[in-house]
């Protein structure tokens, strides 16, 4: 630990998602959602984003010049399969070119098949509430891996299934904008089935591919450690949000509270690696008025360093999560970890403390093999539009100018040296601490 060195062949890169960077994705449910006033901050839309669809080659040149040796991206389902069963040769050729461009630069691609967006025809047929969507997704996954398996070894079926269910079906801030906990559970079931079907088909045809899923895991701590009700709701949040999908995939069957959706089963151990998206922790307090959210009121830690989205900077949570994940006995890739920080005032600190936490976990036995920072370029951050700036590289959607931030250069040095320094002179990180006591997040 003291020498700050990472294992050899460690993957260092950044992660993106097609809809957030490409621009021009007009045939999916998100684009339709963006057209409705009030859905996206400042009325922003995902076109042009970073025009990455056209600019991918020069963007990869820039990332390579910053010593990144890997890159996580997603392919856009609505481009590849614009109508049921109709696959676009143009789109598939485009993604061949993209993956080849990474290979040419010595960067290991990691491809996500589903990162939040659904083709319009899928949402018209009921989206993830329709069990049939699992079969459609598996057909898509099979076709894409048949076409591109020679260019990428790492495949992620679905990004953050519990976030899809929570944001779209509990919180209602994302399409389809529902607030129905029962529907959210059914959606998670369909997403799990979609993963199972895709996993089986991909592995049958291309056993050499490494197939996993990107899990968004959060730390849920009790707001008052001495209050048994708070401890109970924090445990319930951890169970439902962090553990149900992982356990279902490990055991090859739906576990509580998904089980009442029928006796659905799939292959046991249906992940070759764990993709971990880690950002923050939340405190949870029992409140009988929060029935629809398992009686848990989510709170902010005060005082604390926070991102522009008020997420607590909690690197210890990455360590804790990585140590928990040892039970899965699978290689782990941190597939996302980052901070919204417009001024780049806290990102250097965020980067160093999280990378150190990851190294400590490795020394304590966590099989972490790579780290993909979220994200390369400021991009379209869903309901936050362009207001939340997560990029190591600033990108202005109006001019398309790219500008490497100090944190981008710091990350480049970590990637180059495969090493995290014990000390670096940083400007003091700004503390956001108005008052004592927790604050409701909503
Ligand atoms: O931008 C998102 C990404 O699409 C999924 N994980 C969290 C990121 C930051 O909110």
CSV table of C-alpha atoms and ligand atoms in Angstrom, one decimal:
chain,number,residue,atom,x,y,z
A,1,UNK,CA,0.0,0.0,0.0
A,2,UNK,CA,2.7,2.4,1.1
A,3,UNK,CA,4.3,2.4,-2.4
A,4,UNK,CA,1.0,3.4,-4.1
A,5,UNK,CA,1.6,0.9,-6.9
A,6,UNK,CA,-1.2,-0.9,-8.7
A,7,UNK,CA,-1.1,-4.4,-10.1
A,8,UNK,CA,0.4,-4.9,-13.5
A,9,UNK,CA,-2.0,-4.7,-16.5
A,10,UNK,CA,-4.5,-2.6,-14.5
A,11,UNK,CA,-7.1,-1.0,-16.8
A,12,UNK,CA,-7.3,2.8,-16.5
A,13,UNK,CA,-9.9,4.6,-18.5
A,14,UNK,CA,-13.1,6.6,-18.5
A,15,UNK,CA,-16.7,5.6,-19.1
A,16,UNK,CA,-19.4,7.1,-21.3
A,17,UNK,CA,-22.9,6.2,-22.6
A,18,UNK,CA,-24.1,6.7,-26.2
A,19,UNK,CA,-27.0,8.9,-25.5
A,20,UNK,CA,-25.0,11.2,-23.2
A,21,UNK,CA,-22.2,11.9,-25.7
A,22,UNK,CA,-23.1,11.0,-29.2
A,23,UNK,CA,-25.8,13.5,-30.2
A,24,UNK,CA,-28.4,12.8,-32.8
A,25,UNK,CA,-30.2,10.0,-31.0
A,26,UNK,CA,-33.8,10.8,-32.0
A,27,UNK,CA,-35.4,7.4,-32.0
A,28,UNK,CA,-35.4,6.5,-28.4
A,29,UNK,CA,-37.6,7.1,-25.3
A,30,UNK,CA,-35.2,9.6,-23.8
A,31,UNK,CA,-35.3,11.9,-26.8
A,32,UNK,CA,-39.1,11.9,-26.6
A,33,UNK,CA,-39.0,12.6,-22.9
A,34,UNK,CA,-36.6,15.6,-23.5
A,35,UNK,CA,-39.2,17.2,-25.7
A,36,UNK,CA,-41.6,17.8,-22.8
A,37,UNK,CA,-41.1,21.0,-20.9
A,38,UNK,CA,-40.0,20.6,-17.3
A,39,UNK,CA,-38.5,17.2,-17.8
A,40,UNK,CA,-34.9,18.4,-18.2
A,41,UNK,CA,-33.2,21.2,-16.4
A,42,UNK,CA,-33.0,24.4,-18.5
A,43,UNK,CA,-34.9,22.7,-21.3
A,44,UNK,CA,-31.6,21.0,-22.4
A,45,UNK,CA,-31.7,18.3,-25.0
A,46,UNK,CA,-29.2,15.5,-25.8
A,47,UNK,CA,-28.5,16.8,-29.2
A,48,UNK,CA,-25.7,17.8,-29.8
A,49,UNK,CA,-24.1,16.4,-26.6
A,50,UNK,CA,-20.4,16.0,-27.5
A,51,UNK,CA,-21.0,15.1,-31.1
A,52,UNK,CA,-19.0,12.0,-30.3
A,53,UNK,CA,-20.7,10.0,-33.0
A,54,UNK,CA,-18.7,12.1,-35.5
A,55,UNK,CA,-15.7,13.0,-33.3
A,56,UNK,CA,-14.9,9.6,-31.8
A,57,UNK,CA,-11.5,9.3,-33.4
A,58,UNK,CA,-10.1,12.6,-32.2
A,59,UNK,CA,-11.7,12.1,-28.8
A,60,UNK,CA,-9.9,8.8,-28.5
A,61,UNK,CA,-6.6,10.5,-29.5
A,62,UNK,CA,-7.1,12.9,-26.7
A,63,UNK,CA,-7.9,10.1,-24.1
A,64,UNK,CA,-4.9,8.1,-25.3
A,65,UNK,CA,-2.6,11.2,-25.0
A,66,UNK,CA,-3.8,11.2,-21.3
A,67,UNK,CA,-2.4,7.7,-21.0
A,68,UNK,CA,-5.7,5.9,-20.7
A,69,UNK,CA,-5.4,2.3,-21.7
A,70,UNK,CA,-9.1,1.3,-21.7
A,71,UNK,CA,-12.5,2.9,-22.4
A,72,UNK,CA,-16.1,2.0,-21.5
A,73,UNK,CA,-18.8,3.0,-24.0
A,74,UNK,CA,-22.3,1.9,-24.9
A,75,UNK,CA,-23.9,1.1,-28.2
A,76,UNK,CA,-27.2,2.7,-29.0
A,77,UNK,CA,-30.0,0.1,-29.4
A,78,UNK,CA,-32.3,2.5,-31.3
A,79,UNK,CA,-29.6,3.1,-34.0
A,80,UNK,CA,-28.7,-0.5,-34.4
A,81,UNK,CA,-32.3,-1.9,-34.4
A,82,UNK,CA,-34.5,1.0,-35.4
A,83,UNK,CA,-37.5,-1.3,-36.0
A,84,UNK,CA,-38.2,-4.7,-34.5
A,85,UNK,CA,-35.9,-7.3,-36.0
A,86,UNK,CA,-34.4,-4.8,-38.5
A,87,UNK,CA,-30.7,-4.3,-37.9
A,88,UNK,CA,-28.9,-1.3,-39.5
A,89,UNK,CA,-25.7,-2.3,-41.3
A,90,UNK,CA,-24.6,1.4,-41.2
A,91,UNK,CA,-24.9,1.6,-37.4
A,92,UNK,CA,-23.1,-1.8,-36.9
A,93,UNK,CA,-20.3,-0.6,-39.2
A,94,UNK,CA,-20.1,2.6,-37.2
A,95,UNK,CA,-19.6,0.7,-34.0
A,96,UNK,CA,-17.0,-1.6,-35.6
A,97,UNK,CA,-15.1,1.6,-36.6
A,98,UNK,CA,-15.4,2.9,-33.0
A,99,UNK,CA,-14.1,-0.3,-31.4
A,100,UNK,CA,-11.3,-0.6,-34.0
A,101,UNK,CA,-10.3,3.0,-33.3
A,102,UNK,CA,-9.8,2.0,-29.6
A,103,UNK,CA,-7.9,-1.1,-30.5
A,104,UNK,CA,-5.6,0.9,-32.9
A,105,UNK,CA,-4.8,3.2,-30.0
A,106,UNK,CA,-4.0,0.3,-27.6
A,107,UNK,CA,-7.2,0.9,-25.5
A,108,UNK,CA,-9.2,-2.0,-24.2
A,109,UNK,CA,-12.9,-1.5,-25.0
A,110,UNK,CA,-15.6,-2.4,-22.6
A,111,UNK,CA,-19.0,-2.3,-24.3
A,112,UNK,CA,-22.4,-1.7,-22.6
A,113,UNK,CA,-25.4,-3.0,-24.5
A,114,UNK,CA,-28.1,-1.1,-22.6
A,115,UNK,CA,-27.4,2.2,-20.9
A,116,UNK,CA,-30.9,3.6,-20.0
A,117,UNK,CA,-32.3,4.3,-23.5
A,118,UNK,CA,-34.9,2.2,-25.2
A,119,UNK,CA,-35.8,2.3,-28.9
A,120,UNK,CA,-39.2,4.1,-29.3
A,121,UNK,CA,-40.7,0.8,-30.6
A,122,UNK,CA,-39.7,-0.9,-27.3
A,123,UNK,CA,-41.3,1.8,-25.2
A,124,UNK,CA,-44.4,1.7,-27.3
A,125,UNK,CA,-44.6,-2.1,-26.6
A,126,UNK,CA,-44.6,-1.4,-22.9
A,127,UNK,CA,-40.8,-0.9,-22.2
A,128,UNK,CA,-39.4,-2.9,-19.3
A,129,UNK,CA,-42.9,-3.5,-17.8
A,130,UNK,CA,-43.5,-5.9,-20.7
A,131,UNK,CA,-41.8,-9.3,-20.0
A,132,UNK,CA,-41.4,-9.6,-23.8
A,133,UNK,CA,-38.7,-6.8,-23.7
A,134,UNK,CA,-36.3,-9.3,-22.2
A,135,UNK,CA,-36.5,-11.5,-25.3
A,136,UNK,CA,-36.1,-8.5,-27.6
A,137,UNK,CA,-33.1,-7.4,-25.7
A,138,UNK,CA,-31.5,-10.8,-25.8
A,139,UNK,CA,-32.0,-10.9,-29.6
A,140,UNK,CA,-30.3,-7.5,-29.9
A,141,UNK,CA,-27.4,-8.6,-27.6
A,142,UNK,CA,-26.9,-11.7,-29.7
A,143,UNK,CA,-26.8,-9.8,-32.9
A,144,UNK,CA,-24.4,-7.1,-31.6
A,145,UNK,CA,-21.9,-9.6,-30.1
A,146,UNK,CA,-22.1,-11.7,-33.3
A,147,UNK,CA,-21.0,-8.7,-35.2
A,148,UNK,CA,-18.5,-7.2,-32.8
A,149,UNK,CA,-17.1,-10.1,-30.7
A,150,UNK,CA,-13.7,-10.0,-32.3
A,151,UNK,CA,-13.1,-6.4,-31.2
A,152,UNK,CA,-14.1,-6.3,-27.6
A,153,UNK,CA,-13.6,-8.9,-24.8
A,154,UNK,CA,-15.6,-7.1,-22.1
A,155,UNK,CA,-19.4,-6.8,-22.4
A,156,UNK,CA,-21.8,-5.3,-19.9
A,157,UNK,CA,-25.4,-6.3,-20.6
A,158,UNK,CA,-27.3,-3.6,-18.6
A,159,UNK,CA,-26.2,-0.5,-16.8
A,160,UNK,CA,-27.7,0.0,-13.3
A,161,UNK,CA,-31.0,-1.9,-13.4
A,162,UNK,CA,-32.1,-0.6,-9.9
A,163,UNK,CA,-31.6,3.0,-11.1
A,164,UNK,CA,-33.7,2.3,-14.2
A,165,UNK,CA,-36.4,1.0,-11.9
A,166,UNK,CA,-36.1,3.7,-9.2
A,167,UNK,CA,-35.8,6.8,-11.4
A,168,UNK,CA,-38.4,5.7,-14.0
A,169,UNK,CA,-41.0,3.9,-11.7
A,170,UNK,CA,-40.6,5.1,-8.1
A,171,UNK,CA,-39.2,8.6,-8.3
A,172,UNK,CA,-40.8,9.2,-11.7
A,173,UNK,CA,-38.1,11.7,-12.9
A,174,UNK,CA,-37.1,9.6,-15.9
A,175,UNK,CA,-39.1,8.0,-18.6
A,176,UNK,CA,-41.8,6.6,-18.3
A,177,UNK,CA,-42.3,8.9,-15.3
A,178,UNK,CA,-44.3,6.5,-13.1
A,179,UNK,CA,-44.6,6.2,-9.3
A,180,UNK,CA,-45.5,2.7,-8.7
A,181,UNK,CA,-43.3,0.5,-6.5
A,182,UNK,CA,-44.9,-2.7,-7.7
A,183,UNK,CA,-44.2,-1.8,-11.3
A,184,UNK,CA,-40.6,-1.0,-10.3
A,185,UNK,CA,-40.2,-4.5,-8.9
A,186,UNK,CA,-41.6,-6.0,-12.1
A,187,UNK,CA,-39.2,-3.9,-14.1
A,188,UNK,CA,-36.2,-5.3,-12.1
A,189,UNK,CA,-37.4,-8.8,-12.8
A,190,UNK,CA,-37.6,-8.2,-16.5
A,191,UNK,CA,-34.1,-6.6,-16.5
A,192,UNK,CA,-32.7,-9.6,-14.6
A,193,UNK,CA,-34.4,-12.0,-17.1
A,194,UNK,CA,-32.9,-9.9,-20.0
A,195,UNK,CA,-29.5,-10.3,-18.5
A,196,UNK,CA,-29.9,-14.0,-18.0
A,197,UNK,CA,-31.1,-14.6,-21.6
A,198,UNK,CA,-28.4,-12.3,-23.0
A,199,UNK,CA,-25.7,-14.0,-20.9
A,200,UNK,CA,-26.7,-17.5,-22.0
A,201,UNK,CA,-26.9,-16.6,-25.7
A,202,UNK,CA,-23.6,-14.6,-25.7
A,203,UNK,CA,-21.7,-17.3,-23.8
A,204,UNK,CA,-23.1,-20.1,-25.9
A,205,UNK,CA,-21.9,-18.5,-29.1
A,206,UNK,CA,-18.7,-16.7,-27.8
A,207,UNK,CA,-17.5,-18.4,-24.7
A,208,UNK,CA,-14.3,-16.4,-24.7
A,209,UNK,CA,-16.2,-13.1,-24.0
A,210,UNK,CA,-16.3,-11.7,-20.4
A,211,UNK,CA,-19.9,-10.8,-19.6
A,212,UNK,CA,-21.1,-8.8,-16.6
A,213,UNK,CA,-23.5,-6.1,-15.5
A,214,UNK,CA,-22.9,-2.6,-14.1
A,215,UNK,CA,-24.3,-2.4,-10.6
A,216,UNK,CA,-24.9,1.0,-9.0
A,217,UNK,CA,-24.2,0.4,-5.3
A,218,UNK,CA,-24.6,3.0,-2.6
A,219,UNK,CA,-23.8,3.0,1.1
A,220,UNK,CA,-26.9,3.4,3.2
A,221,UNK,CA,-26.1,4.2,6.8
A,222,UNK,CA,-28.6,4.8,9.6
A,223,UNK,CA,-29.1,8.5,10.2
A,224,UNK,CA,-29.0,7.8,14.0
A,225,UNK,CA,-26.8,4.8,14.6
A,226,UNK,CA,-28.4,4.3,18.0
A,227,UNK,CA,-32.0,4.1,16.6
A,228,UNK,CA,-33.1,0.5,15.8
A,229,UNK,CA,-35.7,1.8,13.3
A,230,UNK,CA,-33.1,3.7,11.3
A,231,UNK,CA,-30.8,0.7,11.3
A,232,UNK,CA,-33.7,-1.4,10.0
A,233,UNK,CA,-34.6,0.9,7.1
A,234,UNK,CA,-30.9,1.3,6.2
A,235,UNK,CA,-30.6,-2.5,6.1
A,236,UNK,CA,-33.8,-2.7,4.0
A,237,UNK,CA,-32.4,-0.1,1.5
A,238,UNK,CA,-29.1,-2.0,1.3
A,239,UNK,CA,-31.0,-5.3,0.7
A,240,UNK,CA,-33.4,-4.0,-2.0
A,241,UNK,CA,-31.1,-1.5,-3.8
A,242,UNK,CA,-27.7,-3.2,-3.5
A,243,UNK,CA,-28.2,-6.9,-3.0
A,244,UNK,CA,-31.3,-8.3,-4.7
A,245,UNK,CA,-29.9,-8.2,-8.3
A,246,UNK,CA,-26.5,-9.5,-7.2
A,247,UNK,CA,-28.0,-12.3,-5.2
A,248,UNK,CA,-30.5,-13.2,-7.9
A,249,UNK,CA,-27.7,-13.5,-10.5
A,250,UNK,CA,-25.5,-15.5,-8.2
A,251,UNK,CA,-28.3,-18.0,-7.2
A,252,UNK,CA,-30.0,-18.2,-10.6
A,253,UNK,CA,-33.4,-17.4,-9.1
A,254,UNK,CA,-35.3,-14.4,-7.9
A,255,UNK,CA,-34.8,-13.5,-4.3
A,256,UNK,CA,-37.0,-11.5,-1.9
A,257,UNK,CA,-38.7,-9.1,-2.6
A,258,UNK,CA,-38.7,-10.0,-6.3
A,259,UNK,CA,-40.0,-13.6,-5.7
A,260,UNK,CA,-43.7,-12.8,-5.7
A,261,UNK,CA,-43.3,-12.0,-9.4
A,262,UNK,CA,-43.4,-15.7,-10.2
A,263,UNK,CA,-41.0,-18.6,-10.2
A,264,UNK,CA,-38.6,-17.2,-12.8
A,265,UNK,CA,-35.1,-18.6,-12.9
A,266,UNK,CA,-31.9,-18.4,-14.9
A,267,UNK,CA,-28.4,-19.7,-14.9
A,268,UNK,CA,-26.5,-19.6,-11.6
A,269,UNK,CA,-23.3,-17.5,-11.5
A,270,UNK,CA,-24.3,-15.5,-14.6
A,271,UNK,CA,-21.6,-12.9,-14.4
A,272,UNK,CA,-17.9,-13.3,-15.3
A,273,UNK,CA,-17.0,-10.1,-13.5
A,274,UNK,CA,-18.7,-7.5,-11.3
A,275,UNK,CA,-19.1,-4.0,-12.7
A,276,UNK,CA,-19.3,-1.5,-9.9
A,277,UNK,CA,-20.6,2.0,-10.2
A,278,UNK,CA,-19.9,3.8,-6.9
A,279,UNK,CA,-20.6,7.5,-6.2
A,280,UNK,CA,-21.7,8.3,-2.7
A,281,UNK,CA,-23.5,7.4,0.6
A,282,UNK,CA,-26.9,8.3,1.9
A,283,UNK,CA,-28.2,8.4,5.5
A,284,UNK,CA,-31.6,6.9,6.0
A,285,UNK,CA,-34.0,7.8,8.8
A,286,UNK,CA,-37.2,5.9,9.7
A,287,UNK,CA,-40.3,8.0,8.8
A,288,UNK,CA,-43.8,6.5,8.8
A,289,UNK,CA,-44.9,9.0,6.1
A,290,UNK,CA,-42.4,7.5,3.6
A,291,UNK,CA,-44.4,4.3,3.0
A,292,UNK,CA,-43.8,4.3,-0.8
A,293,UNK,CA,-40.0,4.3,-0.1
A,294,UNK,CA,-39.8,1.5,2.5
A,295,UNK,CA,-40.4,4.0,5.3
A,296,UNK,CA,-36.9,5.5,4.7
A,297,UNK,CA,-36.3,9.2,4.5
A,298,UNK,CA,-33.0,9.9,2.8
A,299,UNK,CA,-30.8,12.5,4.4
A,300,UNK,CA,-27.6,14.4,3.7
A,301,UNK,CA,-24.6,14.1,6.0
A,302,UNK,CA,-23.8,17.5,7.5
A,303,UNK,CA,-21.2,19.0,7.4
A,304,UNK,CA,-19.6,17.2,4.5
A,305,UNK,CA,-17.7,17.8,1.3
A,306,UNK,CA,-20.3,17.5,-1.5
A,307,UNK,CA,-20.5,17.5,-5.2
A,308,UNK,CA,-22.5,20.1,-7.2
A,309,UNK,CA,-25.4,17.7,-7.0
A,310,UNK,CA,-25.0,17.6,-3.2
A,311,UNK,CA,-23.7,14.0,-3.2
A,312,UNK,CA,-21.4,13.4,-0.3
A,313,UNK,CA,-17.7,12.7,-1.1
A,314,UNK,CA,-17.3,9.4,0.8
A,315,UNK,CA,-14.2,7.4,-0.5
A,316,UNK,CA,-14.5,5.1,2.5
A,317,UNK,CA,-17.7,3.8,0.9
A,318,UNK,CA,-15.7,2.6,-2.1
A,319,UNK,CA,-13.5,0.6,0.2
A,320,UNK,CA,-16.4,-0.8,2.1
A,321,UNK,CA,-18.3,-1.7,-1.1
A,322,UNK,CA,-15.2,-3.4,-2.6
A,323,UNK,CA,-14.6,-5.4,0.6
A,324,UNK,CA,-18.3,-6.5,0.6
A,325,UNK,CA,-18.1,-7.6,-3.0
A,326,UNK,CA,-15.3,-10.1,-2.2
A,327,UNK,CA,-18.1,-12.5,-1.3
A,328,UNK,CA,-19.0,-12.7,-5.1
A,329,UNK,CA,-15.5,-14.3,-5.8
A,330,UNK,CA,-15.3,-12.6,-9.2
A,331,UNK,CA,-13.0,-10.0,-10.7
A,332,UNK,CA,-14.2,-6.5,-10.2
A,333,UNK,CA,-14.0,-3.5,-12.5
A,334,UNK,CA,-15.0,-0.1,-11.2
A,335,UNK,CA,-17.1,0.8,-14.2
A,336,UNK,CA,-18.0,4.3,-12.9
A,337,UNK,CA,-16.9,6.6,-10.2
A,338,UNK,CA,-16.9,10.4,-10.5
A,339,UNK,CA,-18.2,13.8,-9.3
A,340,UNK,CA,-20.2,16.7,-10.7
A,341,UNK,CA,-17.8,19.6,-10.1
A,342,UNK,CA,-18.2,22.5,-12.4
A,343,UNK,CA,-15.1,24.3,-11.1
A,344,UNK,CA,-12.9,21.3,-10.7
A,345,UNK,CA,-12.4,22.4,-7.1
A,346,UNK,CA,-13.1,19.0,-5.5
A,347,UNK,CA,-12.5,16.5,-8.3
A,348,UNK,CA,-8.7,16.2,-7.7
A,349,UNK,CA,-9.3,15.4,-4.1
A,350,UNK,CA,-12.2,13.0,-5.1
A,351,UNK,CA,-9.9,11.3,-7.5
A,352,UNK,CA,-7.0,10.8,-5.2
A,353,UNK,CA,-9.0,9.7,-2.2
A,354,UNK,CA,-11.1,7.2,-4.2
A,355,UNK,CA,-8.2,5.7,-6.1
A,356,UNK,CA,-6.4,5.3,-2.7
A,357,UNK,CA,-9.4,3.7,-1.2
A,358,UNK,CA,-9.5,1.3,-4.1
A,359,UNK,CA,-5.8,0.5,-3.7
A,360,UNK,CA,-6.3,-0.2,0.0
A,361,UNK,CA,-9.1,-2.6,-0.9
A,362,UNK,CA,-6.8,-4.4,-3.4
A,363,UNK,CA,-4.2,-4.8,-0.7
A,364,UNK,CA,-6.9,-6.2,1.6
A,365,UNK,CA,-7.9,-8.8,-0.9
A,366,UNK,CA,-10.4,-7.2,-3.3
A,367,UNK,CA,-9.8,-8.5,-6.8
A,368,UNK,CA,-10.1,-5.1,-8.6
A,369,UNK,CA,-8.7,-5.2,-12.1
A,370,UNK,CA,-9.6,-1.8,-13.5
A,371,UNK,CA,-11.1,1.6,-13.0
A,372,UNK,CA,-13.2,3.7,-15.4
A,373,UNK,CA,-13.7,7.2,-14.2
A,374,UNK,CA,-17.1,8.8,-14.9
A,375,UNK,CA,-16.5,10.5,-17.3
A,376,UNK,CA,-14.3,11.8,-20.1
A,377,UNK,CA,-16.2,14.8,-21.3
A,378,UNK,CA,-18.9,16.9,-19.7
A,379,UNK,CA,-22.0,15.5,-21.3
A,380,UNK,CA,-25.8,15.2,-21.2
A,381,UNK,CA,-26.5,14.2,-17.5
A,382,UNK,CA,-30.1,13.0,-18.0
A,383,UNK,CA,-32.6,15.1,-16.0
A,384,UNK,CA,-29.8,17.5,-15.1
A,385,UNK,CA,-29.1,18.3,-18.7
A,386,UNK,CA,-25.7,20.0,-19.3
A,387,UNK,CA,-25.7,21.6,-15.8
A,388,UNK,CA,-23.9,18.8,-14.0
A,389,UNK,CA,-20.3,18.7,-15.1
A,390,UNK,CA,-18.7,15.3,-14.5
A,391,UNK,CA,-15.9,15.5,-17.1
A,392,UNK,CA,-12.2,15.3,-16.6
A,393,UNK,CA,-12.4,17.3,-19.8
A,394,UNK,CA,-14.7,20.2,-20.1
A,395,UNK,CA,-16.9,20.2,-23.2
A,396,UNK,CA,-19.0,23.1,-24.3
A,397,UNK,CA,-22.0,21.8,-26.2
A,398,UNK,CA,-22.3,25.1,-28.1
A,399,UNK,CA,-18.7,25.3,-29.4
A,400,UNK,CA,-17.7,21.7,-29.0
A,401,UNK,CA,-14.4,22.9,-27.5
A,402,UNK,CA,-12.6,20.4,-25.3
A,403,UNK,CA,-10.4,21.6,-22.5
A,404,UNK,CA,-8.5,19.2,-20.2
A,405,UNK,CA,-9.1,20.1,-16.5
A,406,UNK,CA,-6.4,19.9,-13.8
A,407,UNK,CA,-8.1,16.7,-12.6
A,408,UNK,CA,-7.7,15.3,-16.1
A,409,UNK,CA,-4.0,15.9,-16.0
A,410,UNK,CA,-3.8,14.4,-12.5
A,411,UNK,CA,-5.7,11.3,-13.7
A,412,UNK,CA,-3.3,11.1,-16.7
A,413,UNK,CA,-0.4,10.9,-14.3
A,414,UNK,CA,-2.0,8.1,-12.3
A,415,UNK,CA,-2.7,6.2,-15.6
A,416,UNK,CA,0.8,6.7,-16.9
A,417,UNK,CA,2.6,5.7,-13.7
A,418,UNK,CA,0.0,3.0,-12.6
A,419,UNK,CA,0.6,4.6,-9.2
A,420,UNK,CA,-1.2,6.9,-6.8
A,421,UNK,CA,1.0,9.4,-5.0
A,422,UNK,CA,0.7,9.5,-1.2
A,423,UNK,CA,0.7,13.3,-1.2
A,424,UNK,CA,-0.1,15.9,-3.8
A,425,UNK,CA,-0.3,19.7,-3.2
A,426,UNK,CA,-4.0,20.5,-3.8
A,427,UNK,CA,-5.9,23.7,-3.2
A,428,UNK,CA,-8.1,23.2,-0.2
A,429,UNK,CA,-11.4,21.5,-1.2
A,430,UNK,CA,-14.4,23.6,-0.6
A,431,UNK,CA,-16.6,22.4,2.3
A,432,UNK,CA,-20.4,22.7,1.9
A,433,UNK,CA,-21.5,23.0,5.5
A,434,UNK,CA,-24.3,25.3,6.2
A,435,UNK,CA,-25.9,23.7,9.2
A,436,UNK,CA,-25.7,20.8,11.6
A,437,UNK,CA,-28.2,18.0,11.3
A,438,UNK,CA,-29.4,16.1,8.3
A,439,UNK,CA,-31.4,17.5,5.4
A,440,UNK,CA,-34.1,15.8,3.3
A,441,UNK,CA,-32.7,15.1,-0.1
A,442,UNK,CA,-36.0,15.8,-1.9
B,1,LIG,O1,-24.4,9.9,-15.8
B,1,LIG,C1,-24.7,8.8,-15.0
B,1,LIG,C2,-24.6,7.5,-15.8
B,1,LIG,O2,-25.3,7.5,-16.9
B,1,LIG,C3,-25.0,6.4,-14.9
B,1,LIG,N1,-24.4,6.4,-13.6
B,1,LIG,C4,-24.3,7.6,-12.9
B,1,LIG,C5,-23.8,8.8,-13.8
B,1,LIG,C6,-23.8,10.1,-13.0
B,1,LIG,O3,-25.1,10.4,-12.6
